[in-house]
Coordinates of C-alpha atoms in Angstrom, one line a residue:
M1101 CA -97.3 73.2 45.7
L1102 CA -94.2 73.8 47.8
T1103 CA -95.2 75.9 50.1
P1104 CA -94.5 76.1 54.2
E1105 CA -97.7 73.4 54.3
A1106 CA -97.1 71.0 52.0
I1107 CA -96.6 67.5 53.2
I1108 CA -93.7 65.9 52.7
A1109 CA -92.6 62.3 51.7
V1110 CA -89.0 61.1 52.4
I1111 CA -88.1 57.2 50.7
G1112 CA -85.7 55.6 52.8
S1113 CA -85.0 56.2 56.2
G1114 CA -81.4 55.9 56.4
T1115 CA -78.5 57.7 57.5
M1116 CA -79.5 60.6 54.5
G1117 CA -83.1 60.2 55.0
A1118 CA -83.4 60.5 58.4
G1119 CA -81.4 63.4 58.5
I1120 CA -83.3 65.2 55.5
A1121 CA -87.1 63.9 57.7
Q1122 CA -85.7 65.8 60.8
V1123 CA -84.6 69.1 58.8
A1124 CA -88.1 69.1 57.0
A1125 CA -90.2 68.7 60.3
G1126 CA -88.2 70.9 61.9
A1127 CA -89.0 73.9 59.0
G1128 CA -92.6 72.6 59.7
H1129 CA -93.7 70.0 57.2
R1130 CA -96.0 67.2 58.7
V1131 CA -93.3 64.6 57.0
W1132 CA -94.5 61.0 56.0
L1133 CA -91.3 58.6 56.2
Y1134 CA -91.6 55.3 54.3
D1135 CA -88.7 52.5 53.8
I1136 CA -89.0 49.1 52.2
Q1137 CA -87.6 47.3 55.6
P1138 CA -90.2 47.0 58.2
G1139 CA -89.9 48.9 61.3
A1140 CA -87.5 51.0 59.7
A1141 CA -89.2 54.4 59.7
K1142 CA -90.4 53.8 63.3
R1143 CA -86.8 53.2 64.4
A1144 CA -85.8 56.0 62.5
I1145 CA -88.2 59.3 64.2
D1146 CA -87.5 57.5 67.6
G1147 CA -83.8 58.2 66.1
I1148 CA -84.1 61.4 65.0
A1149 CA -86.4 62.1 69.0
T1150 CA -82.8 61.0 70.4
A1151 CA -81.0 63.8 68.6
L1152 CA -83.1 66.1 69.6
S1153 CA -83.1 64.9 72.7
A1154 CA -78.7 65.5 72.6
R1155 CA -79.5 69.2 71.8
V1156 CA -81.8 70.2 74.1
A1157 CA -79.7 69.1 76.9
K1158 CA -76.9 71.0 75.4
G1159 CA -79.2 74.2 75.4
K1160 CA -79.0 74.3 71.1
L1161 CA -83.0 73.3 71.2
D1162 CA -86.1 74.4 73.6
E1163 CA -88.3 71.1 74.6
A1164 CA -91.4 72.7 73.4
S1165 CA -89.6 72.9 69.3
K1166 CA -88.6 69.4 70.0
L1167 CA -92.1 68.1 70.6
A1168 CA -93.4 69.8 67.8
T1169 CA -90.8 68.0 65.7
V1170 CA -91.5 65.0 66.9
A1171 CA -95.0 65.2 66.7
R1172 CA -94.7 66.2 62.9
L1173 CA -93.1 62.9 61.9
H1174 CA -95.2 60.0 60.5
A1175 CA -93.6 56.6 59.5
A1176 CA -96.0 55.2 56.3
E1177 CA -96.7 51.4 56.6
K1178 CA -97.0 51.7 52.4
L1179 CA -96.1 54.1 49.2
A1180 CA -100.5 54.7 49.0
D1181 CA -100.2 56.6 52.5
L1182 CA -97.8 59.2 50.4
A1183 CA -101.0 60.2 47.9
D1184 CA -101.2 63.8 48.9
V1185 CA -97.5 64.8 49.5
G1186 CA -96.3 68.1 47.3
L1187 CA -93.1 66.7 47.6
V1188 CA -91.6 63.1 47.2
I1189 CA -87.0 63.5 48.3
E1190 CA -85.8 59.7 47.4
A1191 CA -82.9 58.9 49.5
A1192 CA -82.7 55.3 48.9
A1193 CA -80.0 52.9 47.9
E1194 CA -78.1 54.3 45.2
Q1195 CA -79.4 52.1 42.1
I1196 CA -80.9 53.5 39.4
D1197 CA -83.7 50.7 38.7
I1198 CA -84.6 51.0 42.8
K1199 CA -84.7 54.9 42.5
Q1200 CA -86.8 54.6 39.1
A1201 CA -89.1 52.1 40.1
I1202 CA -89.4 54.5 43.2
F1203 CA -90.9 56.9 41.1
R1204 CA -92.6 54.8 39.0
D1205 CA -95.0 53.2 41.6
L1206 CA -95.2 57.1 43.1
A1207 CA -96.0 58.4 39.6
A1208 CA -99.8 56.3 39.9
I1209 CA -99.8 57.1 43.2
C1210 CA -99.3 61.0 44.2
S1211 CA -101.4 64.1 42.3
P1212 CA -99.3 65.3 38.7
D1213 CA -98.1 68.1 40.4
A1214 CA -96.4 66.2 43.4
V1215 CA -92.9 66.9 43.0
F1216 CA -90.4 64.1 43.1
A1217 CA -86.7 64.8 43.9
S1218 CA -83.8 62.8 44.5
N1219 CA -80.7 62.8 47.0
T1220 CA -78.6 60.7 44.5
S1221 CA -74.8 62.2 44.8
S1222 CA -74.1 60.3 41.5
I1223 CA -77.0 59.2 39.1
S1224 CA -78.3 61.3 36.2
I1225 CA -81.6 63.7 37.0
T1226 CA -82.7 62.7 33.3
A1227 CA -82.6 59.1 33.5
L1228 CA -84.5 59.1 37.0
A1229 CA -86.7 61.0 35.3
S1230 CA -87.0 59.4 31.9
G1231 CA -89.1 56.7 32.6
I1232 CA -92.8 58.4 34.7
E1233 CA -95.2 60.8 33.6
N1234 CA -94.3 64.6 34.0
P1235 CA -90.7 63.9 33.5
E1236 CA -90.8 68.0 34.0
R1237 CA -91.2 67.9 37.9
V1238 CA -88.2 65.5 38.7
A1239 CA -85.0 67.3 40.0
G1240 CA -82.1 66.6 42.1
L1241 CA -82.1 67.2 45.8
H1242 CA -78.5 67.0 46.7
F1243 CA -77.8 67.0 50.8
F1244 CA -74.1 67.0 52.2
N1245 CA -73.7 64.9 55.2
P1246 CA -75.1 65.5 58.4
A1247 CA -78.1 66.7 56.4
P1248 CA -79.2 68.7 59.5
V1249 CA -75.7 70.7 60.5
M1250 CA -74.7 70.6 56.4
K1251 CA -75.8 74.2 54.4
L1252 CA -75.5 73.4 50.6
V1253 CA -77.8 71.6 48.5
E1254 CA -77.2 70.7 45.4
I1255 CA -80.1 71.3 43.0
V1256 CA -79.5 69.8 40.1
S1257 CA -81.5 70.3 37.2
G1258 CA -82.1 67.2 34.5
L1259 CA -83.1 67.5 30.2
E1260 CA -86.8 68.1 31.2
T1261 CA -86.4 70.0 34.9
S1262 CA -88.8 72.6 34.5
P1263 CA -87.4 75.7 35.9
V1264 CA -90.2 76.4 37.9
V1265 CA -89.8 73.2 39.7
A1266 CA -85.9 73.9 40.3
G1267 CA -86.8 77.7 41.4
Q1268 CA -89.6 76.1 43.5
L1269 CA -87.0 74.2 45.6
S1270 CA -84.4 77.0 45.2
E1271 CA -86.4 79.0 47.1
L1272 CA -87.6 75.5 49.4
A1273 CA -84.2 74.9 50.4
L1274 CA -83.4 79.0 51.8
R1275 CA -87.3 78.4 54.1
W1276 CA -85.0 75.2 55.4
G1277 CA -82.0 77.4 56.1
K1278 CA -80.2 75.9 53.8
Q1279 CA -77.8 77.3 51.2
P1280 CA -79.3 76.4 47.3
V1281 CA -77.2 75.9 44.2
S1282 CA -78.3 75.0 41.2
C1283 CA -76.6 72.8 38.6
Q1284 CA -77.1 70.4 35.6
S1285 CA -77.1 66.8 35.4
T1286 CA -73.9 65.8 34.7
P1287 CA -71.9 63.1 36.4
G1288 CA -71.0 64.1 39.9
F1289 CA -73.0 67.6 39.8
I1290 CA -71.0 70.4 41.1
V1291 CA -68.9 68.9 44.8
N1292 CA -68.4 65.8 43.9
R1293 CA -66.3 65.9 40.6
V1294 CA -64.5 69.4 41.1
A1295 CA -63.2 68.0 44.2
R1296 CA -61.6 64.6 42.8
P1297 CA -58.3 66.2 42.4
Y1298 CA -58.1 66.6 46.2
Y1299 CA -57.7 63.0 46.6
A1300 CA -56.1 62.2 44.0
E1301 CA -53.0 64.3 43.5
A1302 CA -52.6 63.2 47.6
W1303 CA -53.1 59.2 45.8
R1304 CA -50.5 60.1 43.3
A1305 CA -48.4 61.5 45.9
L1306 CA -48.5 58.4 48.4
E1307 CA -47.9 56.1 45.5
E1308 CA -45.0 58.0 44.2
Q1309 CA -43.5 57.9 47.8
V1310 CA -43.2 61.1 48.0
A1311 CA -43.3 62.0 51.2
P1312 CA -45.4 59.7 53.9
A1313 CA -49.0 60.4 54.2
A1314 CA -48.8 62.5 57.8
V1315 CA -46.6 65.1 55.3
I1316 CA -48.7 65.2 52.6
D1317 CA -51.8 65.9 54.6
A1318 CA -50.3 68.6 57.3
A1319 CA -48.4 70.7 54.2
L1320 CA -51.8 70.7 52.9
R1321 CA -53.9 71.7 56.0
E1322 CA -51.0 74.0 56.9
G1323 CA -50.0 75.1 53.9
A1324 CA -53.2 75.7 52.0
G1325 CA -55.6 75.7 54.8
F1326 CA -58.3 73.0 54.0
P1327 CA -59.7 71.6 57.2
M1328 CA -58.6 68.3 56.9
G1329 CA -55.8 66.9 55.1
P1330 CA -56.7 64.8 52.0
L1331 CA -56.2 61.2 53.2
A1332 CA -57.3 61.5 56.7
L1333 CA -60.2 62.6 55.0
T1334 CA -60.6 59.6 53.0
D1335 CA -60.1 58.2 56.0
L1336 CA -62.9 59.6 57.7
I1337 CA -65.2 59.2 54.4
G1338 CA -64.7 55.7 53.8
Q1339 CA -62.3 54.5 51.8
D1340 CA -64.9 52.5 50.0
V1341 CA -67.5 55.4 49.2
N1342 CA -65.0 57.5 48.3
F1343 CA -63.1 55.0 45.9
A1344 CA -66.7 54.1 44.2
V1345 CA -67.3 57.6 43.7
T1346 CA -63.5 58.2 42.5
C1347 CA -64.5 55.1 39.7
S1348 CA -67.9 56.1 39.2
V1349 CA -66.9 59.9 38.2
F1350 CA -64.2 58.6 36.2
N1351 CA -66.4 55.7 34.2
A1352 CA -69.3 58.2 33.9
F1353 CA -66.6 61.0 32.1
W1354 CA -65.7 57.7 29.8
Q1355 CA -62.1 57.3 31.4
E1356 CA -61.1 60.7 31.2
R1357 CA -57.8 60.3 32.9
R1358 CA -57.7 63.2 35.3
F1359 CA -60.4 61.5 37.1
L1360 CA -58.5 58.2 37.2
P1361 CA -58.9 55.6 40.9
S1362 CA -56.0 55.1 43.0
L1363 CA -54.6 51.4 42.6
A1364 CA -53.0 51.9 46.6
Q1365 CA -56.5 53.1 47.4
Q1366 CA -58.4 50.2 45.4
E1367 CA -55.5 48.3 47.7
L1368 CA -57.1 49.4 50.7
V1369 CA -60.5 48.5 50.5
L1370 CA -59.6 45.4 48.4
G1371 CA -57.9 45.0 52.2
K1372 CA -60.7 45.9 54.0
R1373 CA -59.0 48.6 55.5
L1374 CA -61.6 51.4 55.2
G1375 CA -60.5 54.1 57.3
K1376 CA -61.6 55.3 60.7
K1377 CA -64.8 52.8 60.5
T1378 CA -62.3 49.9 60.4
G1379 CA -60.3 51.1 62.6
Q1380 CA -57.4 51.1 59.6
G1381 CA -57.0 52.7 56.7
V1382 CA -54.1 55.0 55.7
Y1383 CA -53.9 55.8 59.3
R1384 CA -54.8 54.1 62.6
W1385 CA -57.6 55.4 64.0
P1386 CA -58.1 57.2 66.6
L1387 CA -56.4 59.2 64.3
D1388 CA -52.7 60.7 66.3
A1389 CA -50.7 60.6 62.9
Q1390 CA -48.0 63.5 63.5
P1391 CA -45.8 64.9 60.3
E1392 CA -41.7 65.2 61.5
Y1393 CA -41.2 68.4 60.9
Q1394 CA -37.3 69.6 60.2
S1395 CA -35.3 70.3 64.2
G1396 CA -33.6 73.2 64.4
Q1397 CA -30.2 73.9 63.0
P1398 CA -27.4 75.5 65.0
D1399 CA -25.9 79.0 64.1
D1400 CA -23.2 78.1 62.6
N1401 CA -25.5 77.0 59.4
A1402 CA -26.9 80.2 59.2
A1403 CA -25.8 81.6 55.5
K1404 CA -23.4 83.8 55.6
Q1405 CA -25.0 86.1 52.3
V1406 CA -28.7 86.3 52.3
M1407 CA -30.6 88.2 49.2
K1408 CA -34.3 88.5 48.5
T1409 CA -35.2 89.7 44.9
G1410 CA -38.7 89.3 44.3
K1411 CA -40.3 85.9 45.1
T1412 CA -36.5 84.4 45.1
L1413 CA -34.3 84.3 47.8
E1414 CA -30.4 83.7 48.0
L1415 CA -28.8 81.9 50.6
D1416 CA -25.2 81.8 49.9
E1417 CA -24.8 80.0 47.0
V1418 CA -28.3 78.3 47.0
L1419 CA -31.1 79.8 45.0
V1420 CA -34.9 79.3 46.8
A1421 CA -37.6 79.8 44.9
V1422 CA -41.9 79.0 44.7
T1423 CA -42.4 75.7 42.3
C1424 CA -44.0 76.5 38.9
G1425 CA -44.0 73.1 38.3
I1426 CA -41.1 71.5 37.0
T1427 CA -38.2 69.7 39.6
A1428 CA -36.2 71.3 41.9
T1429 CA -33.5 69.4 39.4
A1430 CA -34.3 70.6 36.0
L1431 CA -34.7 74.1 37.6
S1432 CA -30.8 73.5 38.2
A1433 CA -30.0 71.6 35.6
E1434 CA -31.1 74.6 33.8
L1435 CA -29.2 77.9 36.0
K1436 CA -26.5 75.1 37.0
R1437 CA -26.5 76.0 40.6
P1438 CA -28.4 74.5 43.4
V1439 CA -31.9 75.1 43.9
V1440 CA -34.5 74.8 47.0
L1441 CA -37.9 75.2 45.9
R1442 CA -41.1 76.1 48.0
D1443 CA -44.9 74.8 48.0
K1444 CA -46.6 78.4 49.1
L1445 CA -49.3 79.7 48.3
A1446 CA -49.8 81.9 51.0
D1447 CA -48.2 83.4 54.4
T1448 CA -48.7 80.6 56.4
S1449 CA -46.5 78.7 59.3
L1450 CA -45.5 76.5 57.5
E1451 CA -43.0 75.8 54.7
V1452 CA -42.7 72.8 52.4
L1453 CA -39.3 72.8 51.0
A1454 CA -37.7 70.4 47.8
A1455 CA -34.4 70.1 47.1
S1456 CA -32.6 69.4 43.4
A1457 CA -29.7 66.4 43.2
S1458 CA -27.1 69.4 44.2
V1459 CA -28.2 70.8 46.9
T1460 CA -25.8 69.5 50.1
S1461 CA -27.4 68.3 53.6
L1462 CA -25.4 71.6 54.5
Q1463 CA -26.6 73.9 52.1
L1464 CA -30.2 72.3 52.8
A1465 CA -29.8 72.5 57.1
K1466 CA -29.0 76.2 56.1
V1467 CA -32.2 77.0 54.0
I1468 CA -34.7 74.9 56.7
H1469 CA -32.3 77.1 59.3
Y1470 CA -33.1 80.6 57.5
F1471 CA -36.6 79.4 57.2
Q1472 CA -36.9 78.6 61.5
Q1473 CA -35.1 81.6 61.8
Q1474 CA -38.8 83.4 60.8
G1475 CA -40.7 81.4 63.1
K1476 CA -41.6 78.9 60.6
R1477 CA -42.2 74.9 60.6
V1478 CA -40.4 73.7 57.8
L1479 CA -41.4 69.8 56.0
V1480 CA -38.6 68.4 53.7
I1481 CA -40.2 66.6 51.1
K1482 CA -38.5 64.6 47.9
D1483 CA -38.1 66.5 44.7
Y1484 CA -41.6 66.4 42.9
P1485 CA -42.5 69.0 40.3
G1486 CA -45.8 71.0 41.4
M1487 CA -45.0 69.9 44.3
L1488 CA -48.2 69.3 46.9
V1489 CA -49.9 72.4 47.3
W1490 CA -50.0 74.2 44.1
R1491 CA -50.8 71.4 41.9
T1492 CA -53.5 70.1 43.9
V1493 CA -54.9 73.6 44.2
A1494 CA -53.8 74.4 40.5
M1495 CA -56.2 71.1 40.0
L1496 CA -59.3 72.1 41.5
A1497 CA -59.3 75.6 39.6
N1498 CA -58.8 74.0 36.5
E1499 CA -61.7 71.7 37.3
A1500 CA -63.4 74.1 38.2
L1501 CA -63.1 76.3 35.2
D1502 CA -63.9 73.0 33.1
A1503 CA -67.0 72.7 34.9
L1504 CA -68.1 76.8 34.1
Q1505 CA -67.2 76.4 30.7
K1506 CA -69.6 73.1 29.8
G1507 CA -72.4 75.0 31.4
V1508 CA -72.8 72.7 34.7
A1509 CA -72.9 75.8 37.2
S1510 CA -72.2 79.1 37.4
E1511 CA -68.9 80.6 39.3
A1512 CA -70.6 81.8 42.1
D1513 CA -72.5 78.6 42.4
I1514 CA -69.4 76.5 42.3
D1515 CA -66.9 78.4 44.7
T1516 CA -70.4 78.3 47.4
A1517 CA -70.9 75.0 46.7
M1518 CA -67.2 74.0 47.7
R1519 CA -66.7 76.2 50.1
L1520 CA -70.2 74.9 51.8
G1521 CA -69.8 71.3 50.7
V1522 CA -66.3 70.4 51.6
N1523 CA -65.3 73.2 53.9
Y1524 CA -62.5 74.7 51.4
P1525 CA -60.8 77.5 52.9
Q1526 CA -61.8 79.2 49.0
G1527 CA -63.8 78.3 46.0
P1528 CA -61.3 77.2 43.0
L1529 CA -62.4 80.1 41.0
A1530 CA -61.6 82.7 43.0
W1531 CA -58.1 80.7 44.3
G1532 CA -57.1 80.5 41.1
A1533 CA -57.6 84.5 40.2
K1534 CA -56.4 85.3 42.9
L1535 CA -52.8 83.2 42.6
G1536 CA -52.6 84.7 39.4
W1537 CA -54.1 82.2 35.9
Q1538 CA -51.4 82.6 34.0
N1539 CA -49.4 80.9 37.5
V1540 CA -51.8 78.4 37.2
L1541 CA -51.4 77.9 33.4
T1542 CA -47.0 77.7 33.2
L1543 CA -47.4 75.5 36.7
L1544 CA -50.0 72.9 34.5
E1545 CA -48.4 72.8 31.2
N1546 CA -44.9 71.9 33.2
L1547 CA -46.8 69.0 34.8
Q1548 CA -47.9 68.6 31.7
H1549 CA -44.9 68.1 29.6
H1550 CA -43.4 66.3 32.7
Y1551 CA -46.0 63.6 32.7
G1552 CA -46.4 63.6 29.1
E1553 CA -50.2 62.7 30.3
E1554 CA -53.1 64.3 29.5
R1555 CA -54.3 64.5 33.2
Y1556 CA -52.9 68.0 33.6
R1557 CA -53.8 69.2 30.3
P1558 CA -55.2 73.1 31.0
T1559 CA -58.8 73.6 29.8
S1560 CA -59.2 76.4 27.2
L1561 CA -60.8 78.3 29.7
L1562 CA -57.7 78.6 31.5
R1563 CA -55.5 79.7 28.5
Q1564 CA -58.5 82.3 27.7
R1565 CA -58.1 83.7 31.6
A1566 CA -54.4 83.8 31.6
L1567 CA -54.1 85.8 27.7
L1568 CA -56.9 88.2 29.4
E1569 CA -54.9 88.3 32.4
N1570 CA -51.5 89.3 30.7
Q1571 CA -53.2 91.9 28.7
H1572 CA -54.5 93.4 31.6
E1573 CA -51.2 93.6 33.2
H1574 CA -50.0 94.9 30.0

């Protein structure tokens, strides 16, 4: 059914629906766009024509292609207009009863072979399919915003989804210039589930007043290579939207503690500080918040003795080490000497430091001076177990392992989804392997011990990988 000649119907002409219709028409399909609001589909088509004209003006598209794409788009007045379509892509409001009603109505109109796909980001595909004849033809086809630009499409199978249908949708996505990943229908699918710790750990650090928002964001941007800090990103997404997804995943997992929503974020939503769209969220927009890097110290603060051994560094009497999930103060008490911890995954131009209570301001100045002499910018945060970058990446890797262990998707698809769906610098599973599974495990065990919380519980697959890694090394 899903040949290049298949007629496509898109239900809902909002941002996502219009974007998907543009992708399908651009790939050569005749497309019907339907919206329950009279005139909305026609306005969406006009909007697509305007967007394509802008691409022509920039030299990114030729006029003939634009005209051909727009000519393939048709506004449907009524659902009956969609009788001969091969694929329906539903992009209506995120409410299960609305989506089920649309599929029920279309099941009575379309051919029994027509494929029904939903662009839902959070509703069970199994539930959407349960109310109609031939539920095996229902799947998720989850595009990312903006649909014409973002490469990733999650192909989601419910309990009844036919593997043939899922395969046809994957082939179709490839023909449309997209990168499909396959997953099972579970809360959040791949991306919206595995990405939760990226936001959650930043909110926790903000709530515990570890550092200002701009410092937390800079640590993850410059210290780990994420394209945008988590707090600025929630402002861009919309605090209401990001908070709703977190709540949805949290409730769908029976209040699993690692998905716990943030009270600080809820407060912003209640105060209508929704981020960029309202002019204020975590930040004031337009965004110009810069972190305060530590200023340089004169040379008389330089350490007299510098010793490097493996991952540790001794500057006079201060031990400088990479975080392993315990606080600098706890390590200092154990070693009976002043300790400064580094939040370091790789060699970047940024050093994030946290000092034990026993470190004097002069000693800290010497450590800062040492890293500035190496050409690094330095941020200092409060003493915090696992710090910012390490604990975030460890939690992302742990969540990805949990999804893998539970058969949500393959290892390759999970990593591809996180790179293309949210632009992570590396897939979390490849990243975990690179950092060392034993290091990730130690960090999480230390966090779990520090907080006494389920939230940091390592998955059994993480324990297994750490064991295998240790065996290979010996």
